[in-house]
């Protein structure tokens, strides 16, 4: 009380567009008022840190990508928790234990075919099985992760089988020679040596799942989520779906939000792929 202080407040998105020289719906009187504020140093453009800390909003100046980023993380946690152990165990069985018969050949053909199925079909499968049959809550990271796990599973199986094949047969023969059982050979020798290739394939599969939008649209993860999701069973959205939503908004300021979301998504995807390349170079063993 009894003092005067200056506070900077967030202006409307139309003011932002006007200061950037874009088309705006401001009236002439409002434009003159903004010009006077700019000349007085009381209106200026600043880096939008709120974009990384807030959720979605119908007002472009308040919209951020934080809720979508958290939803993406929760969804991918479910995806990897489901598809990684199942994919690795399936690949180990098919490569090391399964007999070479007609049933095994049919399974292998179907796994290879699933890797080429359009992603939107996995969304339809997730809608039919998880939501309609099992009653999993719609638009949640749980159903999104389970749906993406169906899509990522063939990628991990194929990558794991390739990594297992890269281990020389001499390793297996030496282990058998000292009395190891087949399971001990796989557990103690083959699987540890093939782990770098398995992790690389899994990271690439994770990056592919992160960029998917079509299957998540089918299961309803294009919802308006202003608050950050704190549970796997709460409604959430993911970064590709958030970018898709912003791209369809009529306000011009959402175009910049779309571009910012794309840059964030690209940065994460490049980081994941760089991590996969680094792991391959660091842990790869040449025989």
Short mmCIF file of C-alpha atoms in Angstrom, two decimals:
data_model
loop_
_atom_site.label_atom_id
_atom_site.label_comp_id
_atom_site.label_asym_id
_atom_site.label_seq_id
_atom_site.Cartn_x
_atom_site.Cartn_y
_atom_site.Cartn_z
CA UNK A 1 0.00 0.00 0.00
CA UNK A 2 1.11 3.53 -0.74
CA UNK A 3 3.59 2.35 -3.40
CA UNK A 4 3.56 2.15 -7.18
CA UNK A 5 4.92 -0.86 -9.02
CA UNK A 6 4.97 -1.96 -12.65
CA UNK A 7 3.69 -5.43 -13.57
CA UNK A 8 4.06 -7.07 -16.99
CA UNK A 9 0.93 -8.91 -18.08
CA UNK A 10 0.21 -11.18 -21.03
CA UNK A 11 -1.49 -9.42 -23.93
CA UNK A 12 -4.11 -10.86 -26.24
CA UNK A 13 -2.90 -12.94 -29.19
CA UNK A 14 -4.18 -10.26 -31.59
CA UNK A 15 -1.73 -7.78 -30.06
CA UNK A 16 1.03 -10.33 -30.51
CA UNK A 17 0.17 -10.75 -34.18
CA UNK A 18 0.04 -7.01 -34.70
CA UNK A 19 3.48 -6.48 -33.16
CA UNK A 20 4.83 -9.17 -35.50
CA UNK A 21 3.36 -7.44 -38.55
CA UNK A 22 0.76 -10.12 -39.30
CA UNK A 23 -2.92 -9.71 -40.09
CA UNK A 24 -4.94 -8.88 -37.00
CA UNK A 25 -8.54 -8.12 -36.08
CA UNK A 26 -7.63 -5.18 -33.84
CA UNK A 27 -9.53 -1.96 -34.47
CA UNK A 28 -7.65 1.19 -35.49
CA UNK A 29 -8.02 2.69 -32.03
CA UNK A 30 -6.56 -0.43 -30.45
CA UNK A 31 -3.68 -0.40 -32.91
CA UNK A 32 -2.89 3.20 -32.00
CA UNK A 33 -3.00 2.30 -28.32
CA UNK A 34 -0.58 -0.58 -28.89
CA UNK A 35 1.73 1.71 -30.88
CA UNK A 36 1.79 4.21 -28.00
CA UNK A 37 2.60 1.41 -25.52
CA UNK A 38 5.39 0.14 -27.78
CA UNK A 39 6.92 3.61 -28.15
CA UNK A 40 6.85 4.02 -24.38
CA UNK A 41 8.59 0.70 -23.90
CA UNK A 42 5.54 -0.81 -22.22
CA UNK A 43 4.72 -3.38 -24.93
CA UNK A 44 7.29 -5.81 -26.29
CA UNK A 45 7.75 -9.40 -27.51
CA UNK A 46 9.37 -11.91 -25.17
CA UNK A 47 10.20 -15.60 -25.26
CA UNK A 48 7.11 -17.62 -24.38
CA UNK A 49 8.16 -19.76 -21.41
CA UNK A 50 4.50 -20.40 -20.60
CA UNK A 51 4.35 -22.65 -23.67
CA UNK A 52 6.39 -25.28 -21.81
CA UNK A 53 4.60 -25.04 -18.44
CA UNK A 54 0.86 -24.79 -19.20
CA UNK A 55 -1.75 -27.04 -20.75
CA UNK A 56 -4.07 -26.49 -23.67
CA UNK A 57 -6.38 -23.49 -23.88
CA UNK A 58 -8.92 -22.04 -26.27
CA UNK A 59 -6.99 -18.76 -26.07
CA UNK A 60 -3.74 -18.99 -28.07
CA UNK A 61 -1.76 -16.79 -25.69
CA UNK A 62 -2.46 -19.19 -22.81
CA UNK A 63 -2.04 -22.52 -24.64
CA UNK A 64 0.96 -24.71 -23.87
CA UNK A 65 2.26 -28.20 -24.51
CA UNK A 66 2.94 -29.34 -20.94
CA UNK A 67 -0.21 -31.50 -20.60
CA UNK A 68 0.46 -33.17 -23.96
CA UNK A 69 4.10 -33.83 -23.06
CA UNK A 70 3.14 -35.48 -19.76
CA UNK A 71 0.43 -37.50 -21.52
CA UNK A 72 3.01 -38.65 -24.07
CA UNK A 73 5.38 -39.80 -21.32
CA UNK A 74 2.63 -41.72 -19.49
CA UNK A 75 1.46 -43.34 -22.72
CA UNK A 76 4.97 -44.44 -23.70
CA UNK A 77 5.60 -45.87 -20.22
CA UNK A 78 2.60 -48.15 -20.68
CA UNK A 79 3.71 -48.97 -24.23
CA UNK A 80 7.20 -50.09 -23.23
CA UNK A 81 6.03 -51.86 -20.07
CA UNK A 82 3.76 -54.05 -22.22
CA UNK A 83 5.56 -54.55 -25.53
CA UNK A 84 9.20 -54.78 -24.42
CA UNK A 85 9.01 -57.93 -22.24
CA UNK A 86 6.46 -59.63 -24.50
CA UNK A 87 8.42 -58.75 -27.64
CA UNK A 88 11.76 -59.92 -26.26
CA UNK A 89 10.34 -63.17 -24.88
CA UNK A 90 8.54 -63.89 -28.15
CA UNK A 91 11.70 -63.26 -30.17
CA UNK A 92 13.80 -65.45 -27.87
CA UNK A 93 11.31 -68.30 -28.14
CA UNK A 94 11.01 -68.08 -31.93
CA UNK A 95 14.75 -67.77 -32.47
CA UNK A 96 16.15 -70.15 -29.85
CA UNK A 97 13.49 -72.64 -28.80
CA UNK A 98 10.67 -72.90 -31.38
CA UNK A 99 10.76 -75.93 -33.72
CA UNK A 100 10.89 -75.24 -37.44
CA UNK A 101 7.39 -76.36 -38.41
CA UNK A 102 4.43 -74.94 -40.33
CA UNK A 103 2.90 -73.24 -37.27
CA UNK A 104 6.13 -71.37 -36.51
CA UNK A 105 6.44 -70.29 -40.13
CA UNK A 106 2.88 -68.94 -40.11
CA UNK A 107 3.61 -66.98 -36.91
CA UNK A 108 6.78 -65.51 -38.41
CA UNK A 109 4.98 -64.47 -41.59
CA UNK A 110 2.21 -62.78 -39.61
CA UNK A 111 4.72 -60.90 -37.43
CA UNK A 112 6.47 -59.57 -40.52
CA UNK A 113 3.12 -58.60 -42.05
CA UNK A 114 2.01 -56.78 -38.89
CA UNK A 115 5.04 -54.50 -39.14
CA UNK A 116 3.64 -53.17 -42.43
CA UNK A 117 -0.02 -52.77 -41.38
CA UNK A 118 -1.29 -49.12 -41.46
CA UNK A 119 -1.26 -47.67 -37.96
CA UNK A 120 -4.92 -46.61 -38.05
CA UNK A 121 -5.94 -50.28 -38.08
CA UNK A 122 -4.24 -50.72 -34.71
CA UNK A 123 -6.42 -47.88 -33.46
CA UNK A 124 -9.53 -49.72 -34.62
CA UNK A 125 -8.23 -52.88 -32.93
CA UNK A 126 -7.61 -50.99 -29.70
CA UNK A 127 -11.09 -49.47 -29.85
CA UNK A 128 -12.72 -52.87 -30.37
CA UNK A 129 -10.70 -54.86 -27.84
CA UNK A 130 -9.62 -52.54 -25.03
CA UNK A 131 -12.48 -50.03 -24.94
CA UNK A 132 -15.54 -51.94 -26.18
CA UNK A 133 -14.65 -55.42 -24.91
CA UNK A 134 -12.52 -54.89 -21.78
CA UNK A 135 -13.99 -51.51 -20.84
CA UNK A 136 -10.70 -49.62 -20.47
CA UNK A 137 -11.39 -45.87 -19.96
CA UNK A 138 -11.39 -43.92 -23.21
CA UNK A 139 -8.87 -41.15 -23.93
CA UNK A 140 -6.45 -42.29 -21.21
CA UNK A 141 -2.71 -43.07 -21.33
CA UNK A 142 -3.58 -46.65 -20.38
CA UNK A 143 -5.62 -47.39 -23.51
CA UNK A 144 -3.27 -45.29 -25.63
CA UNK A 145 -0.23 -47.20 -24.39
CA UNK A 146 -1.89 -50.57 -24.93
CA UNK A 147 -2.86 -49.58 -28.47
CA UNK A 148 0.62 -48.37 -29.34
CA UNK A 149 2.03 -51.55 -27.80
CA UNK A 150 0.17 -53.56 -30.44
CA UNK A 151 1.80 -51.47 -33.14
CA UNK A 152 5.30 -51.50 -31.61
CA UNK A 153 5.36 -55.21 -30.76
CA UNK A 154 6.30 -56.46 -34.28
CA UNK A 155 9.12 -53.90 -34.51
CA UNK A 156 10.65 -55.06 -31.23
CA UNK A 157 10.27 -58.74 -32.14
CA UNK A 158 12.00 -58.27 -35.50
CA UNK A 159 14.78 -56.13 -33.99
CA UNK A 160 15.35 -58.64 -31.17
CA UNK A 161 15.52 -61.61 -33.55
CA UNK A 162 18.05 -59.75 -35.67
CA UNK A 163 20.15 -59.00 -32.59
CA UNK A 164 19.99 -62.65 -31.48
CA UNK A 165 21.08 -63.84 -34.92
CA UNK A 166 24.12 -61.53 -34.77
CA UNK A 167 25.59 -63.55 -31.87
CA UNK A 168 27.95 -66.17 -33.39
CA UNK A 169 27.05 -69.84 -33.04
CA UNK A 170 30.49 -70.45 -31.52
CA UNK A 171 29.27 -68.70 -28.35
CA UNK A 172 26.40 -71.15 -28.08
CA UNK A 173 28.60 -74.15 -28.86
CA UNK A 174 31.17 -73.14 -26.25
CA UNK A 175 28.44 -72.78 -23.62
CA UNK A 176 26.99 -76.18 -24.52
CA UNK A 177 30.50 -77.60 -24.32
CA UNK A 178 30.86 -76.69 -20.64
CA UNK A 179 27.52 -78.28 -19.77
CA UNK A 180 25.06 -75.38 -19.95
CA UNK A 181 21.45 -76.10 -20.74
CA UNK A 182 19.74 -74.30 -23.63
CA UNK A 183 18.04 -71.86 -21.26
CA UNK A 184 21.36 -71.11 -19.51
CA UNK A 185 23.01 -70.49 -22.89
CA UNK A 186 20.32 -67.99 -23.84
CA UNK A 187 20.05 -66.34 -20.41
CA UNK A 188 23.75 -66.02 -19.55
CA UNK A 189 25.42 -65.66 -22.95
CA UNK A 190 23.23 -64.94 -25.98
CA UNK A 191 20.80 -62.45 -24.43
CA UNK A 192 23.43 -60.25 -22.70
CA UNK A 193 25.52 -60.08 -25.89
CA UNK A 194 22.51 -59.13 -28.00
CA UNK A 195 21.15 -56.56 -25.50
CA UNK A 196 22.64 -53.47 -27.26
CA UNK A 197 20.85 -54.39 -30.49
CA UNK A 198 17.64 -55.09 -28.59
CA UNK A 199 17.76 -51.72 -26.83
CA UNK A 200 18.51 -49.90 -30.09
CA UNK A 201 15.52 -51.51 -31.82
CA UNK A 202 13.31 -50.75 -28.83
CA UNK A 203 14.28 -47.08 -28.80
CA UNK A 204 13.57 -46.79 -32.52
CA UNK A 205 10.19 -48.49 -31.99
CA UNK A 206 9.50 -46.06 -29.13
CA UNK A 207 10.31 -43.09 -31.36
CA UNK A 208 7.98 -44.43 -34.03
CA UNK A 209 5.18 -44.86 -31.49
CA UNK A 210 5.72 -41.31 -30.19
CA UNK A 211 5.05 -39.83 -33.62
CA UNK A 212 1.79 -41.71 -34.23
CA UNK A 213 -1.49 -39.84 -34.35
CA UNK A 214 -3.96 -41.96 -36.35
CA UNK A 215 -4.45 -44.82 -33.84
CA UNK A 216 -4.80 -42.37 -30.94
CA UNK A 217 -7.46 -40.35 -32.77
CA UNK A 218 -9.59 -43.50 -33.02
CA UNK A 219 -9.46 -44.09 -29.24
CA UNK A 220 -10.26 -40.47 -28.42
CA UNK A 221 -6.90 -39.03 -27.36
CA UNK A 222 -7.56 -35.76 -29.19
CA UNK A 223 -9.40 -34.34 -26.19
CA UNK A 224 -9.15 -30.79 -24.82
CA UNK A 225 -6.87 -31.22 -21.77
CA UNK A 226 -6.12 -27.95 -19.94
CA UNK A 227 -4.62 -29.65 -16.86
CA UNK A 228 -1.62 -31.94 -16.64
CA UNK A 229 -2.65 -35.59 -16.25
CA UNK A 230 -1.44 -37.23 -13.04
CA UNK A 231 -2.66 -40.80 -13.56
CA UNK A 232 -2.72 -43.49 -16.22
CA UNK A 233 -6.52 -43.56 -15.96
CA UNK A 234 -7.14 -39.81 -16.34
CA UNK A 235 -8.02 -38.26 -19.69
CA UNK A 236 -4.92 -37.11 -21.56
CA UNK A 237 -3.60 -36.23 -24.98
CA UNK A 238 -0.22 -36.64 -26.67
CA UNK A 239 2.01 -34.23 -28.56
CA UNK A 240 1.14 -35.38 -32.12
CA UNK A 241 -2.59 -35.16 -31.33
CA UNK A 242 -2.12 -31.74 -29.71
CA UNK A 243 -0.31 -30.49 -32.81
CA UNK A 244 -3.12 -31.90 -34.96
CA UNK A 245 -5.69 -30.03 -32.85
CA UNK A 246 -3.83 -26.72 -33.01
CA UNK A 247 -3.40 -27.03 -36.77
CA UNK A 248 -7.18 -27.05 -37.16
CA UNK A 249 -7.82 -23.93 -35.06
CA UNK A 250 -8.91 -20.80 -36.99
CA UNK A 251 -6.82 -18.25 -35.04
CA UNK A 252 -3.54 -17.38 -36.70
CA UNK A 253 -1.67 -17.47 -33.39
CA UNK A 254 -2.32 -21.23 -33.19
CA UNK A 255 -0.16 -21.59 -36.31
CA UNK A 256 2.81 -20.54 -34.20
CA UNK A 257 1.75 -22.95 -31.46
CA UNK A 258 1.66 -25.71 -34.09
CA UNK A 259 5.17 -24.84 -35.25
CA UNK A 260 6.43 -24.77 -31.66
CA UNK A 261 4.86 -28.15 -30.92
CA UNK A 262 6.44 -29.63 -34.05
CA UNK A 263 9.87 -28.35 -32.99
CA UNK A 264 9.49 -29.89 -29.53
CA UNK A 265 8.38 -33.21 -31.01
CA UNK A 266 11.25 -33.21 -33.53
CA UNK A 267 13.75 -32.43 -30.77
CA UNK A 268 12.55 -35.41 -28.73
CA UNK A 269 12.55 -37.75 -31.75
CA UNK A 270 16.04 -36.67 -32.81
CA UNK A 271 17.26 -37.18 -29.24
CA UNK A 272 15.82 -40.70 -29.12
CA UNK A 273 17.36 -41.64 -32.45
CA UNK A 274 20.70 -40.12 -31.44
CA UNK A 275 20.54 -42.17 -28.24
CA UNK A 276 19.94 -45.32 -30.28
CA UNK A 277 22.92 -44.55 -32.54
CA UNK A 278 25.12 -43.83 -29.51
CA UNK A 279 24.15 -47.07 -27.82
CA UNK A 280 24.81 -48.99 -31.02
CA UNK A 281 28.27 -47.45 -31.41
CA UNK A 282 29.23 -47.79 -27.75
CA UNK A 283 28.07 -51.31 -27.00
CA UNK A 284 28.20 -52.96 -30.41
CA UNK A 285 30.63 -55.88 -30.63
CA UNK A 286 32.07 -57.08 -33.91
CA UNK A 287 32.76 -60.76 -34.26
#
